[in-house]
PDB file of C-alpha atoms in Angstrom:
ATOM      1  CA  GLU A 272       0.000   0.000   0.000  1.00 61.00           C
ATOM      2  CA  ALA A 273       1.377   3.406  -0.972  1.00 80.00           C
ATOM      3  CA  GLY A 274       1.799   5.882   1.828  1.00 94.00           C
ATOM      4  CA  VAL A 275       0.911   9.546   1.937  1.00 97.00           C
ATOM      5  CA  VAL A 276       2.533  11.323  -0.991  1.00 97.00           C
ATOM      6  CA  GLN A 277       3.606  14.950  -0.835  1.00 98.00           C
ATOM      7  CA  SER A 278       5.209  17.233  -3.358  1.00 97.00           C
ATOM      8  CA  PRO A 279       7.440  19.026  -3.717  1.00 98.00           C
ATOM      9  CA  ARG A 280       9.833  17.696  -1.094  1.00 97.00           C
ATOM     10  CA  TYR A 281      11.764  20.954  -0.943  1.00 97.00           C
ATOM     11  CA  LYS A 282      10.906  24.506  -1.926  1.00 98.00           C
ATOM     12  CA  ILE A 283      12.922  27.693  -1.694  1.00 98.00           C
ATOM     13  CA  ILE A 284      11.180  30.966  -2.433  1.00 98.00           C
ATOM     14  CA  GLU A 285      11.661  34.646  -1.775  1.00 98.00           C
ATOM     15  CA  LYS A 286       9.396  36.394   0.686  1.00 97.00           C
ATOM     16  CA  LYS A 287       6.152  37.768  -0.715  1.00 97.00           C
ATOM     17  CA  GLN A 288       6.032  35.009  -3.333  1.00 98.00           C
ATOM     18  CA  PRO A 289       3.217  32.439  -3.401  1.00 98.00           C
ATOM     19  CA  VAL A 290       3.783  28.736  -2.813  1.00 98.00           C
ATOM     20  CA  ALA A 291       1.611  25.627  -2.949  1.00 98.00           C
ATOM     21  CA  PHE A 292       1.979  22.148  -1.498  1.00 98.00           C
ATOM     22  CA  TRP A 293       0.193  19.055  -2.694  1.00 98.00           C
ATOM     23  CA  CYS A 294      -0.857  15.948  -0.782  1.00 98.00           C
ATOM     24  CA  ASN A 295      -2.275  12.635  -1.897  1.00 97.00           C
ATOM     25  CA  PRO A 296      -3.519  10.661   1.115  1.00 97.00           C
ATOM     26  CA  ILE A 297      -3.667   6.910   1.507  1.00 95.00           C
ATOM     27  CA  SER A 298      -6.427   5.471  -0.633  1.00 93.00           C
ATOM     28  CA  GLY A 299      -9.692   5.273   1.264  1.00 91.00           C
ATOM     29  CA  HIS A 300      -8.668   7.605   4.076  1.00 93.00           C
ATOM     30  CA  ASN A 301     -11.420  10.150   4.459  1.00 92.00           C
ATOM     31  CA  THR A 302      -9.657  12.343   7.026  1.00 93.00           C
ATOM     32  CA  LEU A 303      -6.771  14.540   5.915  1.00 96.00           C
ATOM     33  CA  TYR A 304      -4.598  16.837   8.014  1.00 96.00           C
ATOM     34  CA  TRP A 305      -2.074  19.551   7.305  1.00 97.00           C
ATOM     35  CA  TYR A 306       0.521  20.250   9.973  1.00 97.00           C
ATOM     36  CA  ARG A 307       3.376  22.708  10.249  1.00 97.00           C
ATOM     37  CA  GLN A 308       6.542  21.639  12.002  1.00 96.00           C
ATOM     38  CA  ASN A 309       9.114  24.210  13.037  1.00 93.00           C
ATOM     39  CA  LEU A 310      12.682  23.173  13.657  1.00 89.00           C
ATOM     40  CA  GLY A 311      13.013  21.268  16.917  1.00 86.00           C
ATOM     41  CA  GLN A 312       9.270  21.282  17.596  1.00 92.00           C
ATOM     42  CA  GLY A 313       6.417  18.843  17.270  1.00 93.00           C
ATOM     43  CA  PRO A 314       3.920  19.210  14.428  1.00 95.00           C
ATOM     44  CA  GLU A 315       1.093  21.704  14.909  1.00 94.00           C
ATOM     45  CA  LEU A 316      -2.251  21.184  13.218  1.00 94.00           C
ATOM     46  CA  LEU A 317      -3.233  23.757  10.606  1.00 96.00           C
ATOM     47  CA  ILE A 318      -6.389  22.201   9.206  1.00 95.00           C
ATOM     48  CA  ARG A 319      -8.328  18.935   9.263  1.00 94.00           C
ATOM     49  CA  TYR A 320     -10.674  17.697   6.554  1.00 95.00           C
ATOM     50  CA  GLU A 321     -13.402  15.104   6.806  1.00 92.00           C
ATOM     51  CA  ASN A 322     -13.914  14.250   3.150  1.00 93.00           C
ATOM     52  CA  GLU A 323     -14.343  17.629   1.420  1.00 93.00           C
ATOM     53  CA  GLU A 324     -15.275  19.543   4.554  1.00 93.00           C
ATOM     54  CA  ALA A 325     -12.756  21.519   6.607  1.00 94.00           C
ATOM     55  CA  VAL A 326     -13.931  20.634  10.130  1.00 90.00           C
ATOM     56  CA  ASP A 327     -11.088  22.259  12.075  1.00 89.00           C
ATOM     57  CA  ASP A 328      -9.222  25.216  10.628  1.00 92.00           C
ATOM     58  CA  SER A 329      -8.930  27.222  13.817  1.00 88.00           C
ATOM     59  CA  GLN A 330      -5.112  27.285  13.637  1.00 91.00           C
ATOM     60  CA  LEU A 331      -4.881  28.211   9.957  1.00 95.00           C
ATOM     61  CA  PRO A 332      -3.663  31.818   9.446  1.00 94.00           C
ATOM     62  CA  LYS A 333      -6.437  32.703   7.069  1.00 92.00           C
ATOM     63  CA  ASP A 334      -5.002  36.011   5.956  1.00 95.00           C
ATOM     64  CA  ARG A 335      -2.331  34.251   3.932  1.00 97.00           C
ATOM     65  CA  PHE A 336      -2.999  30.513   4.093  1.00 98.00           C
ATOM     66  CA  SER A 337      -5.674  28.622   2.208  1.00 97.00           C
ATOM     67  CA  ALA A 338      -6.402  24.969   1.611  1.00 97.00           C
ATOM     68  CA  GLU A 339      -8.725  22.910  -0.466  1.00 96.00           C
ATOM     69  CA  ARG A 340      -9.771  19.310  -0.899  1.00 96.00           C
ATOM     70  CA  LEU A 341     -12.237  19.560  -3.719  1.00 85.00           C
ATOM     71  CA  LYS A 342     -13.059  15.915  -4.386  1.00 88.00           C
ATOM     72  CA  GLY A 343     -12.344  14.601  -0.931  1.00 87.00           C
ATOM     73  CA  VAL A 344      -9.077  13.003  -2.010  1.00 93.00           C
ATOM     74  CA  ASP A 345      -6.049  15.168  -2.894  1.00 97.00           C
ATOM     75  CA  SER A 346      -5.455  18.411  -1.080  1.00 98.00           C
ATOM     76  CA  THR A 347      -3.508  21.600  -1.726  1.00 98.00           C
ATOM     77  CA  LEU A 348      -2.192  24.035   0.867  1.00 98.00           C
ATOM     78  CA  LYS A 349      -1.284  27.510  -0.350  1.00 98.00           C
ATOM     79  CA  ILE A 350       0.557  30.445   1.165  1.00 98.00           C
ATOM     80  CA  GLN A 351       0.277  33.853  -0.434  1.00 97.00           C
ATOM     81  CA  PRO A 352       2.319  35.886   0.206  1.00 97.00           C
ATOM     82  CA  ALA A 353       4.986  33.918   2.045  1.00 97.00           C
ATOM     83  CA  GLU A 354       6.838  35.470   4.973  1.00 97.00           C
ATOM     84  CA  LEU A 355      10.203  34.601   6.472  1.00 97.00           C
ATOM     85  CA  GLY A 356       8.481  33.040   9.478  1.00 96.00           C
ATOM     86  CA  ASP A 357       6.708  30.531   7.246  1.00 97.00           C
ATOM     87  CA  SER A 358       9.929  28.566   6.829  1.00 97.00           C
ATOM     88  CA  ALA A 359       9.101  25.129   8.219  1.00 97.00           C
ATOM     89  CA  VAL A 360       8.237  21.584   7.200  1.00 97.00           C
ATOM     90  CA  TYR A 361       4.636  21.163   6.090  1.00 98.00           C
ATOM     91  CA  LEU A 362       3.337  17.692   6.807  1.00 98.00           C
ATOM     92  CA  CYS A 363       0.254  16.008   5.460  1.00 98.00           C
ATOM     93  CA  ALA A 364      -1.363  13.066   7.239  1.00 96.00           C
ATOM     94  CA  SER A 365      -4.424  10.924   6.677  1.00 95.00           C
ATOM     95  CA  SER A 366      -6.497   8.546   8.735  1.00 92.00           C
ATOM     96  CA  SER A 367      -9.486   6.256   8.490  1.00 89.00           C
ATOM     97  CA  ARG A 368     -11.998   4.691  10.835  1.00 79.00           C
ATOM     98  CA  ASP A 369     -11.104   1.376   9.235  1.00 77.00           C
ATOM     99  CA  TYR A 370      -7.550   1.708  10.573  1.00 73.00           C
ATOM    100  CA  ASN A 371      -8.432   2.846  14.099  1.00 72.00           C
ATOM    101  CA  TYR A 372      -8.026   6.502  13.132  1.00 78.00           C
ATOM    102  CA  GLU A 373      -4.236   6.150  13.239  1.00 86.00           C
ATOM    103  CA  GLN A 374      -2.623   9.080  11.476  1.00 91.00           C
ATOM    104  CA  TYR A 375      -0.176   8.224   8.724  1.00 94.00           C
ATOM    105  CA  PHE A 376       2.208  11.017   7.843  1.00 96.00           C
ATOM    106  CA  GLY A 377       3.817  11.907   4.564  1.00 97.00           C
ATOM    107  CA  PRO A 378       7.507  12.907   4.305  1.00 97.00           C
ATOM    108  CA  GLY A 379       6.693  16.611   4.348  1.00 97.00           C
ATOM    109  CA  THR A 380       7.674  19.608   2.245  1.00 98.00           C
ATOM    110  CA  ARG A 381      10.546  21.653   3.597  1.00 97.00           C
ATOM    111  CA  LEU A 382       9.873  25.321   2.818  1.00 98.00           C
ATOM    112  CA  THR A 383      12.618  27.920   3.027  1.00 98.00           C
ATOM    113  CA  VAL A 384      11.614  31.553   2.612  1.00 98.00           C
ATOM    114  CA  THR A 385      14.519  33.926   1.942  1.00 97.00           C
TER     115      THR A 385
ATOM    116  CA  GLY B  52      22.773  10.209  30.022  1.00 41.00           C
ATOM    117  CA  GLU B  53      20.051  12.792  29.434  1.00 42.00           C
ATOM    118  CA  SER B  54      20.808  16.395  28.640  1.00 37.00           C
ATOM    119  CA  VAL B  55      19.032  19.434  27.339  1.00 38.00           C
ATOM    120  CA  GLY B  56      20.462  20.648  24.066  1.00 37.00           C
ATOM    121  CA  LEU B  57      19.892  23.924  22.307  1.00 44.00           C
ATOM    122  CA  HIS B  58      16.765  22.678  20.605  1.00 65.00           C
ATOM    123  CA  LEU B  59      15.883  19.218  21.834  1.00 82.00           C
ATOM    124  CA  PRO B  60      16.517  17.181  24.924  1.00 91.00           C
ATOM    125  CA  THR B  61      18.881  14.422  23.926  1.00 94.00           C
ATOM    126  CA  LEU B  62      19.278  10.925  25.313  1.00 95.00           C
ATOM    127  CA  SER B  63      22.499   9.145  24.408  1.00 96.00           C
ATOM    128  CA  VAL B  64      22.728   5.393  24.971  1.00 96.00           C
ATOM    129  CA  GLN B  65      24.861   2.473  23.933  1.00 97.00           C
ATOM    130  CA  GLU B  66      23.547  -0.220  21.641  1.00 97.00           C
ATOM    131  CA  GLY B  67      21.876  -2.923  23.694  1.00 97.00           C
ATOM    132  CA  ASP B  68      20.938  -0.618  26.558  1.00 96.00           C
ATOM    133  CA  ASN B  69      17.340   0.017  27.524  1.00 97.00           C
ATOM    134  CA  SER B  70      16.112   3.556  26.815  1.00 97.00           C
ATOM    135  CA  ILE B  71      13.441   5.524  28.633  1.00 97.00           C
ATOM    136  CA  ILE B  72      11.976   8.646  27.080  1.00 97.00           C
ATOM    137  CA  ASN B  73       9.666  10.791  29.172  1.00 95.00           C
ATOM    138  CA  CYS B  74       6.861  13.163  28.324  1.00 94.00           C
ATOM    139  CA  ALA B  75       4.623  15.439  30.366  1.00 93.00           C
ATOM    140  CA  TYR B  76       1.209  16.098  28.857  1.00 90.00           C
ATOM    141  CA  SER B  77      -1.026  19.035  29.540  1.00 84.00           C
ATOM    142  CA  ASN B  78      -4.679  18.086  29.219  1.00 86.00           C
ATOM    143  CA  SER B  79      -6.104  15.990  32.039  1.00 87.00           C
ATOM    144  CA  ALA B  80      -9.131  15.276  29.826  1.00 85.00           C
ATOM    145  CA  SER B  81      -7.044  13.606  27.120  1.00 87.00           C
ATOM    146  CA  ASP B  82      -8.199  10.071  26.476  1.00 86.00           C
ATOM    147  CA  TYR B  83      -5.660   8.746  24.061  1.00 88.00           C
ATOM    148  CA  PHE B  84      -1.886   9.007  23.854  1.00 92.00           C
ATOM    149  CA  ILE B  85       0.524   8.087  21.107  1.00 93.00           C
ATOM    150  CA  TRP B  86       4.271   7.856  20.685  1.00 96.00           C
ATOM    151  CA  TYR B  87       5.769   8.756  17.323  1.00 96.00           C
ATOM    152  CA  LYS B  88       9.256   8.257  15.934  1.00 97.00           C
ATOM    153  CA  GLN B  89      10.598  10.764  13.439  1.00 97.00           C
ATOM    154  CA  GLU B  90      13.753  10.085  11.475  1.00 96.00           C
ATOM    155  CA  SER B  91      15.572  12.852   9.665  1.00 93.00           C
ATOM    156  CA  GLY B  92      13.774  13.896   6.498  1.00 92.00           C
ATOM    157  CA  LYS B  93      10.716  11.783   7.235  1.00 95.00           C
ATOM    158  CA  GLY B  94       7.300  12.294   8.724  1.00 96.00           C
ATOM    159  CA  PRO B  95       6.405  10.988  12.186  1.00 96.00           C
ATOM    160  CA  GLN B  96       5.791   7.243  12.356  1.00 95.00           C
ATOM    161  CA  PHE B  97       3.372   5.625  14.794  1.00 93.00           C
ATOM    162  CA  ILE B  98       5.055   3.452  17.421  1.00 95.00           C
ATOM    163  CA  ILE B  99       2.493   2.628  20.079  1.00 95.00           C
ATOM    164  CA  ASP B 100      -0.610   4.076  21.669  1.00 93.00           C
ATOM    165  CA  ILE B 101      -2.447   3.795  24.967  1.00 94.00           C
ATOM    166  CA  ARG B 102      -5.910   4.682  26.197  1.00 91.00           C
ATOM    167  CA  SER B 103      -6.426   6.570  29.434  1.00 92.00           C
ATOM    168  CA  ASN B 104      -8.085   3.539  31.059  1.00 93.00           C
ATOM    169  CA  MET B 105      -4.772   1.687  30.902  1.00 95.00           C
ATOM    170  CA  ASP B 106      -1.485   2.327  32.683  1.00 96.00           C
ATOM    171  CA  LYS B 107       0.763   0.079  30.619  1.00 97.00           C
ATOM    172  CA  ARG B 108       0.865  -1.310  27.139  1.00 97.00           C
ATOM    173  CA  GLN B 109       3.541  -3.415  25.495  1.00 97.00           C
ATOM    174  CA  GLY B 110       4.563  -3.796  21.902  1.00 95.00           C
ATOM    175  CA  GLN B 111       7.552  -5.292  20.206  1.00 93.00           C
ATOM    176  CA  ARG B 112      10.571  -4.017  22.199  1.00 96.00           C
ATOM    177  CA  VAL B 113       8.552  -1.002  23.333  1.00 98.00           C
ATOM    178  CA  THR B 114       6.440  -0.345  26.412  1.00 98.00           C
ATOM    179  CA  VAL B 115       4.388   2.747  27.146  1.00 98.00           C
ATOM    180  CA  LEU B 116       3.565   3.709  30.731  1.00 97.00           C
ATOM    181  CA  LEU B 117       0.870   6.217  31.630  1.00 97.00           C
ATOM    182  CA  ASN B 118       0.600   7.965  34.978  1.00 95.00           C
ATOM    183  CA  LYS B 119      -2.553  10.065  34.921  1.00 93.00           C
ATOM    184  CA  THR B 120      -2.027  11.347  38.457  1.00 93.00           C
ATOM    185  CA  VAL B 121       0.997  13.364  37.414  1.00 93.00           C
ATOM    186  CA  LYS B 122       0.140  13.556  33.695  1.00 93.00           C
ATOM    187  CA  HIS B 123       3.246  11.687  32.675  1.00 94.00           C
ATOM    188  CA  LEU B 124       3.920   9.325  29.814  1.00 95.00           C
ATOM    189  CA  SER B 125       7.037   7.292  29.176  1.00 97.00           C
ATOM    190  CA  LEU B 126       8.338   5.140  26.340  1.00 98.00           C
ATOM    191  CA  GLN B 127      10.681   2.304  27.144  1.00 98.00           C
ATOM    192  CA  ILE B 128      12.728   0.762  24.351  1.00 98.00           C
ATOM    193  CA  ALA B 129      14.397  -2.537  25.147  1.00 97.00           C
ATOM    194  CA  ALA B 130      17.761  -3.505  23.665  1.00 97.00           C
ATOM    195  CA  THR B 131      18.116  -0.209  21.830  1.00 97.00           C
ATOM    196  CA  GLN B 132      19.568  -0.450  18.334  1.00 97.00           C
ATOM    197  CA  PRO B 133      21.297   2.141  16.125  1.00 96.00           C
ATOM    198  CA  GLY B 134      18.163   2.131  13.941  1.00 96.00           C
ATOM    199  CA  ASP B 135      16.228   3.492  16.899  1.00 97.00           C
ATOM    200  CA  SER B 136      18.125   6.780  16.628  1.00 97.00           C
ATOM    201  CA  ALA B 137      15.510   9.420  15.887  1.00 97.00           C
ATOM    202  CA  VAL B 138      13.393  12.117  17.511  1.00 96.00           C
ATOM    203  CA  TYR B 139      10.536  10.776  19.603  1.00 97.00           C
ATOM    204  CA  PHE B 140       7.327  12.715  20.222  1.00 96.00           C
ATOM    205  CA  CYS B 141       4.420  11.995  22.480  1.00 95.00           C
ATOM    206  CA  ALA B 142       1.000  13.208  21.408  1.00 93.00           C
ATOM    207  CA  GLU B 143      -2.283  13.498  23.274  1.00 91.00           C
ATOM    208  CA  ASN B 144      -5.805  13.429  21.947  1.00 85.00           C
ATOM    209  CA  PRO B 145      -9.158  14.115  23.616  1.00 69.00           C
ATOM    210  CA  SER B 146     -10.474  10.979  21.906  1.00 61.00           C
ATOM    211  CA  ARG B 147      -9.266   8.553  19.282  1.00 56.00           C
ATOM    212  CA  ARG B 148     -12.174   9.397  17.001  1.00 59.00           C
ATOM    213  CA  TYR B 149     -11.646  13.134  16.876  1.00 59.00           C
ATOM    214  CA  SER B 150      -7.928  12.936  16.180  1.00 65.00           C
ATOM    215  CA  THR B 151      -6.940  16.399  17.332  1.00 77.00           C
ATOM    216  CA  LEU B 152      -3.401  15.553  18.263  1.00 87.00           C
ATOM    217  CA  THR B 153      -1.333  17.883  20.392  1.00 89.00           C
ATOM    218  CA  PHE B 154       2.326  17.004  20.156  1.00 92.00           C
ATOM    219  CA  GLY B 155       4.751  17.438  23.015  1.00 89.00           C
ATOM    220  CA  LYS B 156       8.343  18.527  22.758  1.00 87.00           C
ATOM    221  CA  GLY B 157      10.488  15.892  21.141  1.00 93.00           C
ATOM    222  CA  THR B 158      13.428  13.974  22.554  1.00 96.00           C
ATOM    223  CA  MET B 159      16.332  13.019  20.375  1.00 96.00           C
ATOM    224  CA  LEU B 160      17.610   9.483  20.969  1.00 97.00           C
ATOM    225  CA  LEU B 161      21.175   8.804  19.878  1.00 96.00           C
ATOM    226  CA  VAL B 162      22.313   5.187  19.905  1.00 97.00           C
ATOM    227  CA  SER B 163      26.009   4.473  19.669  1.00 95.00           C
ATOM    228  CA  PRO B 164      27.192   1.123  18.293  1.00 90.00           C
TER     229      PRO B 164
END
């Protein structure tokens, strides 16, 4: 079984530029999460989807961050415009009732904003 | 021994030793706790979990202990191997179903051959 796929793996951009991250969850997993992980810290939830619906986006900085999961499968997280403080690893995870809700994480996208 | 580095607490052990990684959690209402292992360049990987109605759970070479009185969680790794070198995070969740994980501060485990 393929795991959670994320792309790109690395991204370097200048501040004020836009950036987008893509996630393909494990097949059949209806719950999808985006996390941000700063250096030396644990992941922090940005947004959680149940199918197409964003059910918890309380930690998403909505002035510059947006996310979508149009067909309840793949998801895209966007930052526009990026700031220096957005440099972090962005992790996607998915889970399913059929697998005891265990969250499976992708490898992440390491974003560097210069 | 255990030390606090600039970014992460670090536990250095010799191969074959038993390792104990500790975690203090914050929410007394949390019902579900998980330990994750994160290797460099990878996402966190599930190791073992425990419900709040238990105080001990064992897996393969790993044991998780839960002390709800002092809100403390520990991960014991038996016969530690170089492949166990990674950052370990504990995470708490109000309930398994609602999967709102709050991760604790990680501990870096370094295993010397």
